[in-house]
PDB file of C-alpha atoms and ligand atoms in Angstrom:
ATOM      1  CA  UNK Z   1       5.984 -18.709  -0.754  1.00 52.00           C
ATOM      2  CA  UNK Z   2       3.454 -19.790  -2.493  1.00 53.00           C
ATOM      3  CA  UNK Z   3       3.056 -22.516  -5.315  1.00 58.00           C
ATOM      4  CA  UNK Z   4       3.213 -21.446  -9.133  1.00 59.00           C
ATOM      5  CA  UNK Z   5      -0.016 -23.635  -9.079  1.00 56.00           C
ATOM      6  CA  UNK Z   6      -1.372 -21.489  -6.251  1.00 54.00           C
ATOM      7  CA  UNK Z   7      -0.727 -18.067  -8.042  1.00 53.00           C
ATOM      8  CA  UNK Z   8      -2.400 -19.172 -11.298  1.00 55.00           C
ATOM      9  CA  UNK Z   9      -5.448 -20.018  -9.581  1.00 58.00           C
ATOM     10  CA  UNK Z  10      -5.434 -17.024  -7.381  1.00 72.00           C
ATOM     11  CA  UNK Z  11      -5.523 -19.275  -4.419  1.00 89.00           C
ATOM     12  CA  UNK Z  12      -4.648 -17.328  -1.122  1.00 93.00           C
ATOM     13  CA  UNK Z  13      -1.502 -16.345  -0.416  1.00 94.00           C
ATOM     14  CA  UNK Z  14      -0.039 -16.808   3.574  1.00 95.00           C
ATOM     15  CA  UNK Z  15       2.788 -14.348   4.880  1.00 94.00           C
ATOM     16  CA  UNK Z  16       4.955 -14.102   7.985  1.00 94.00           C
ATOM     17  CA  UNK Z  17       4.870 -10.546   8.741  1.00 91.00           C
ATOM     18  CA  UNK Z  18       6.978 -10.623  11.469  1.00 90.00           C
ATOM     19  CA  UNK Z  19       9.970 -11.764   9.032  1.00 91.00           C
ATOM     20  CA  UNK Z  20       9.861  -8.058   7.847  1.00 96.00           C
ATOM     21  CA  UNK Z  21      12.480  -5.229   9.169  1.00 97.00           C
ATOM     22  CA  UNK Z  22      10.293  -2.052  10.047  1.00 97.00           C
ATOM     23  CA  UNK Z  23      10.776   0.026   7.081  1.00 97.00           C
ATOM     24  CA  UNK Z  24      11.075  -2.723   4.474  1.00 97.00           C
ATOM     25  CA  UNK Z  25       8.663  -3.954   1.851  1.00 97.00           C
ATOM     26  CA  UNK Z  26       8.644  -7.344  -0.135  1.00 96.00           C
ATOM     27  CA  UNK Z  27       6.167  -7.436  -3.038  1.00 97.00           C
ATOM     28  CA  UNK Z  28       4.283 -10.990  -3.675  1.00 96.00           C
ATOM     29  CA  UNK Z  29       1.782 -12.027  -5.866  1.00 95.00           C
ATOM     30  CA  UNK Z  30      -1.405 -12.926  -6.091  1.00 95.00           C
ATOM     31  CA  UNK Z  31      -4.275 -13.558  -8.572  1.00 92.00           C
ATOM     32  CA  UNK Z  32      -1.387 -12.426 -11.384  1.00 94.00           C
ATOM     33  CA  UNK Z  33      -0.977  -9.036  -9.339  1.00 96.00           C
ATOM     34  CA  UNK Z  34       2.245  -7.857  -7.555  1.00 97.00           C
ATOM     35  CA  UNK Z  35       0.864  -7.442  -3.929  1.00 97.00           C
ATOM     36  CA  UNK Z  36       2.975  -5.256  -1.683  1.00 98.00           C
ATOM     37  CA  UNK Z  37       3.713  -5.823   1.897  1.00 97.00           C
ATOM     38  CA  UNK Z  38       4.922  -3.131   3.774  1.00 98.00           C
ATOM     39  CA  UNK Z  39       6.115  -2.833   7.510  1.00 98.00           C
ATOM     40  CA  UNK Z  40       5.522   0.905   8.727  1.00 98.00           C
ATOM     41  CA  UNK Z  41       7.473   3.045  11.310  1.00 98.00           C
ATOM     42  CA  UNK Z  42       5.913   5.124  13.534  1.00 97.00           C
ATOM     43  CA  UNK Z  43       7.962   7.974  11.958  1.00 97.00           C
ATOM     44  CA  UNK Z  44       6.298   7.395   8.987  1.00 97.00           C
ATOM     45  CA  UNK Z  45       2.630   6.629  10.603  1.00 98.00           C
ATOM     46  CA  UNK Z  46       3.012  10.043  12.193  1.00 97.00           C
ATOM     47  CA  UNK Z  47       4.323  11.873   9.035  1.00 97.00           C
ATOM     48  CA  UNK Z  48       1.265  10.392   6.892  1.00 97.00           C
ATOM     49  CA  UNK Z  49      -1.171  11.595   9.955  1.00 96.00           C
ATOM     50  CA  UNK Z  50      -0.443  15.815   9.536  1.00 96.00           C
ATOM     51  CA  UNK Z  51      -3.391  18.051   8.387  1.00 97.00           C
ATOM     52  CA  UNK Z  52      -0.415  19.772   6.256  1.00 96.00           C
ATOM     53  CA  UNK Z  53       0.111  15.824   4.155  1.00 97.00           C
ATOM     54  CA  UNK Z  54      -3.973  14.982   4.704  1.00 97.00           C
ATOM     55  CA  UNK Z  55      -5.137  17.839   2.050  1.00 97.00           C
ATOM     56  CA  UNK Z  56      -2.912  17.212  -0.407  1.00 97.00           C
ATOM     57  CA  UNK Z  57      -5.092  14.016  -0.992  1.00 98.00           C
ATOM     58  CA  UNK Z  58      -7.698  13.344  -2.886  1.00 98.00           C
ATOM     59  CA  UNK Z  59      -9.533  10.616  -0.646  1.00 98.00           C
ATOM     60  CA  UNK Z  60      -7.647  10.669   2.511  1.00 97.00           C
ATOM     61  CA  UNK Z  61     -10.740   9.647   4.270  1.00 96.00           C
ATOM     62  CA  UNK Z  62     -11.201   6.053   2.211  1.00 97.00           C
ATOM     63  CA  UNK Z  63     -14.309   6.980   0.615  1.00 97.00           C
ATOM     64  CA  UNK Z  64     -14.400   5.143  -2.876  1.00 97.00           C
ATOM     65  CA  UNK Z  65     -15.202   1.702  -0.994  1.00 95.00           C
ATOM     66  CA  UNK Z  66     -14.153  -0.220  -3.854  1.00 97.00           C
ATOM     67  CA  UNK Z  67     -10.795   0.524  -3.298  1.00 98.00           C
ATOM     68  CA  UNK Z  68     -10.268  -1.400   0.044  1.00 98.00           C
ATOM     69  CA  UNK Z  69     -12.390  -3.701   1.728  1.00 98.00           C
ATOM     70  CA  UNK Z  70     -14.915  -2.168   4.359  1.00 97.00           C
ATOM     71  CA  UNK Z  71     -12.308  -2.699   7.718  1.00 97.00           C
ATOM     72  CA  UNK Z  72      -9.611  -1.370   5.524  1.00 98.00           C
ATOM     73  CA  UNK Z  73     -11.637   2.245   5.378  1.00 97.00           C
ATOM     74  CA  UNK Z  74      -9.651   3.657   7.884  1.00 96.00           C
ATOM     75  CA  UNK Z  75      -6.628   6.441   8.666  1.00 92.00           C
ATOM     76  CA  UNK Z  76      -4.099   3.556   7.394  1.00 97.00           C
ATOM     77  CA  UNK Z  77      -5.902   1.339   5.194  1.00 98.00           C
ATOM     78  CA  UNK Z  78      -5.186  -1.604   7.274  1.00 98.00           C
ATOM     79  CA  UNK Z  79      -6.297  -4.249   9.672  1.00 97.00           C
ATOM     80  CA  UNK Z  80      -3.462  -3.230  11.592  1.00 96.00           C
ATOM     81  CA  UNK Z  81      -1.453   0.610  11.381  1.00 97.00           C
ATOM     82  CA  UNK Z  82       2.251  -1.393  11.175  1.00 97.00           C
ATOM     83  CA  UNK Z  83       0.960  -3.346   8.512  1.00 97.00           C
ATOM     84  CA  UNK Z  84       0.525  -2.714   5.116  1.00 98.00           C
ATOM     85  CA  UNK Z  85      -1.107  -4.565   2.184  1.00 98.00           C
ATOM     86  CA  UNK Z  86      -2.096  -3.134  -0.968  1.00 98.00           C
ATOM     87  CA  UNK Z  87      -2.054  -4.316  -5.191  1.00 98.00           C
ATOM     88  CA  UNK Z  88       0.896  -2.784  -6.657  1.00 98.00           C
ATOM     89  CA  UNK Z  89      -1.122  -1.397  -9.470  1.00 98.00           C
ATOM     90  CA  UNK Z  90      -1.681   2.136 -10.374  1.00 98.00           C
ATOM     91  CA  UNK Z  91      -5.128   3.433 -10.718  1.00 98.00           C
ATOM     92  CA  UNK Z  92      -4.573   5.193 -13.807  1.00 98.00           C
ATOM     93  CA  UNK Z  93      -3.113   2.533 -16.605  1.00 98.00           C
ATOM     94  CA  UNK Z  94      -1.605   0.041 -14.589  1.00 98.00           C
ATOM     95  CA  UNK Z  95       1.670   0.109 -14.332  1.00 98.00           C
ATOM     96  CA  UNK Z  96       3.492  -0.671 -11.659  1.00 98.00           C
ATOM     97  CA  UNK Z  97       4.116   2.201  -9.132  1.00 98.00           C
ATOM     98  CA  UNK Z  98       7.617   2.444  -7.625  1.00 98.00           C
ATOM     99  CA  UNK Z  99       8.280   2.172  -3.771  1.00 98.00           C
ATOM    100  CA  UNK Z 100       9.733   5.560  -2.820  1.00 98.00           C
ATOM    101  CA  UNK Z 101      10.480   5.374   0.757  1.00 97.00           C
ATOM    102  CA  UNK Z 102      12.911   7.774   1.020  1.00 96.00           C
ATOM    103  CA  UNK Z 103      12.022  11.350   2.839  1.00 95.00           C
ATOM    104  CA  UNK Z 104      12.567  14.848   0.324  1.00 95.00           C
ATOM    105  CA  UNK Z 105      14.825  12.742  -2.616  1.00 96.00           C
ATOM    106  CA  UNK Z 106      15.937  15.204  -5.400  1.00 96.00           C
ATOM    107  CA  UNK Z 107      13.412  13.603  -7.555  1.00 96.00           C
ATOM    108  CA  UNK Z 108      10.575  14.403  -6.003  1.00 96.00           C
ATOM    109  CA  UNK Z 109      10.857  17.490  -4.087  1.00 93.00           C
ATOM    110  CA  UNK Z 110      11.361  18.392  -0.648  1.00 94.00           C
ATOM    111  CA  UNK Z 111       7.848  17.529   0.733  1.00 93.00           C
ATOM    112  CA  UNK Z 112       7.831  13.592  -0.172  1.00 96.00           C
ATOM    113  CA  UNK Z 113       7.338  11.828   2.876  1.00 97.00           C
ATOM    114  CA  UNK Z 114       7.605   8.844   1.123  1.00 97.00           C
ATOM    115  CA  UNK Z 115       5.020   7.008  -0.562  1.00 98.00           C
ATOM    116  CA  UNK Z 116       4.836   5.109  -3.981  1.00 98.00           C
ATOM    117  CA  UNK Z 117       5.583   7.345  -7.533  1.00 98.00           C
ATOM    118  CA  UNK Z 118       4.403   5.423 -10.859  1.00 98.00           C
ATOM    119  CA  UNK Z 119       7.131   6.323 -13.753  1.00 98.00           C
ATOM    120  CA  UNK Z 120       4.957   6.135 -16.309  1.00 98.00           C
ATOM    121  CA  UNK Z 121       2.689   9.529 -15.938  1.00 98.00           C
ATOM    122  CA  UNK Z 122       4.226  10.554 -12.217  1.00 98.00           C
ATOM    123  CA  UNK Z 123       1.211   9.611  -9.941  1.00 98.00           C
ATOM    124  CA  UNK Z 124       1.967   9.662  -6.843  1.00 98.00           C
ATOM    125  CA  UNK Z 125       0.854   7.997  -3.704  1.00 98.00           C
ATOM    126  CA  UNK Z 126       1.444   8.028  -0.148  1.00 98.00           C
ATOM    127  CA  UNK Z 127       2.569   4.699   2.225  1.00 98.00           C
ATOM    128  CA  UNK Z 128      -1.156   4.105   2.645  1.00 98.00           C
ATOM    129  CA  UNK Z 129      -1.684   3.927  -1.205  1.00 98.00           C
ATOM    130  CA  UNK Z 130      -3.727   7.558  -1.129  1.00 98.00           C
ATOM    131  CA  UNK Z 131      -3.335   8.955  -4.074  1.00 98.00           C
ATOM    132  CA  UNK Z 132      -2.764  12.969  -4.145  1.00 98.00           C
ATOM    133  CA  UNK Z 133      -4.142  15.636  -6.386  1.00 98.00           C
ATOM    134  CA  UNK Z 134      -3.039  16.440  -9.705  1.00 97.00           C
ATOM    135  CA  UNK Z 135      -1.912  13.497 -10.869  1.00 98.00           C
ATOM    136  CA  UNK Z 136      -3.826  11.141 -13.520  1.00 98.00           C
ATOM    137  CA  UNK Z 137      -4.734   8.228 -11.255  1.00 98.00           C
ATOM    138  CA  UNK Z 138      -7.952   8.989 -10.263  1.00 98.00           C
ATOM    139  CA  UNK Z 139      -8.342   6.674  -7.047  1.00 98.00           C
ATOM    140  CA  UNK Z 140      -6.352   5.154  -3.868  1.00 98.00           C
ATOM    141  CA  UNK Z 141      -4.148   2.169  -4.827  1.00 98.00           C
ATOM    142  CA  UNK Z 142      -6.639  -1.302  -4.056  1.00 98.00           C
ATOM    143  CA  UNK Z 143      -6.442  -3.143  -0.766  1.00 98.00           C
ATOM    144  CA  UNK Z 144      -7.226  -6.714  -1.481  1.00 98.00           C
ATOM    145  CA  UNK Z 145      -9.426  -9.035   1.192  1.00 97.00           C
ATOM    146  CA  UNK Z 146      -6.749 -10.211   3.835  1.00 97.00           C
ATOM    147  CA  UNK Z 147      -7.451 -11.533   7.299  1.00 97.00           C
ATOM    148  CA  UNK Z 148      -4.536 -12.301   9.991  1.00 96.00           C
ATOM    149  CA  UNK Z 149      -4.340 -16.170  10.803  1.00 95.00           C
ATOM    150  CA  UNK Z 150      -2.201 -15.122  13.881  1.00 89.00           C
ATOM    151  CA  UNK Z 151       0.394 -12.648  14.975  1.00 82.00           C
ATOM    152  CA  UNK Z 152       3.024 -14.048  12.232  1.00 88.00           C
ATOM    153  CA  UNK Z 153       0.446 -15.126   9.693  1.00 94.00           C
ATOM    154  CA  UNK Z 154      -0.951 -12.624   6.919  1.00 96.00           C
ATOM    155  CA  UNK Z 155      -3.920 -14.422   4.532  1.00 97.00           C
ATOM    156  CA  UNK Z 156      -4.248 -12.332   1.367  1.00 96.00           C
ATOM    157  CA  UNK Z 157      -7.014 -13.324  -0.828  1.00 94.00           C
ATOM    158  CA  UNK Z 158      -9.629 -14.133   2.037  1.00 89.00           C
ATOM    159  CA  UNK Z 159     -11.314 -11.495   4.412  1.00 81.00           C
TER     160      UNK Z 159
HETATM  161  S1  LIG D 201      -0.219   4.319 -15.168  1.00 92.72           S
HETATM  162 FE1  LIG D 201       0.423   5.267 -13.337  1.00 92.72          FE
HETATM  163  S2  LIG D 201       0.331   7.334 -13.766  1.00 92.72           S
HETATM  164 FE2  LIG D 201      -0.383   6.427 -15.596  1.00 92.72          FE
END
């Protein structure tokens, strides 16, 4: 983990992705921001990939390009599908949107395929940080610059 010196400054911050269960997602932090890391199934790859989830979006296809960085405009937002990396800030005011994982919870109806749901004015937001229509958050949740150092090493802050 990085140093409390190192998340002042904004410094990069180095992961081992490979220390992740599929599934599972551990939020660190970077220039002040909570940065999630998520490690997608192929269930849910395939579930975000339908024509029936793709037009309830509102930019499925990436195309505000200041909300990921250019080799991050793609399908799943990511260098890599399994991976994914994205600031844990809502688009709308800020807060901090929940991880909702979960497939059709009470809460949120029967056609959540999981995705993230901010509490404070209900946007919601799919595991690829799409935001849908009708909610207040105008734009996709931001991708930060990350490279991969290797196959167990995630750089977040450079890329
Ligand atoms: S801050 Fe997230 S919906 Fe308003």
């Amino acid at each position: 983990m990085p140093s409390e010196r190192a998340k002042v400054s904004g410094a990069p911050v180095r992961f081992d992705p490979s220390k992740l269960e599929p599934g599972r997602q551990i939020t660190l932090e970077w220039h002040s921001k909570p940065v999630f890391v998520l490690r997608r199934t192929t269930e849910i790859l395939q579930a975000m990939d339908q024509p029936s989830h793709l037009q309830k979006l509102r930019d499925p296809d990436s195309r505000v390009d200041t909300q990921q960085p250019a080799y991050a405009a793609n399908p799943f937002r990511s260098i890599r599908d399994e991976f994914f990396i994205v600031i844990g800030i809502c688009t709308h005011l800020g807060c901090i949107p929940t991880f909702r994982p979960e497939v059709a919870p009470e809460d949120l109806g029967t056609e959540w395929i999981g995705g993230y749901f901010c509490p404070c004015h209900s946007s919601k937001f799919d595991l690829a940080g799409r935001v849908f229509k009708g909610v207040p958050a105008p734009t996709n949740l931001v991708v930060p610059p990350y490279r991969y150092l290797s196959g167990t090493s995630i750089e977040i802050g450079v890329g």
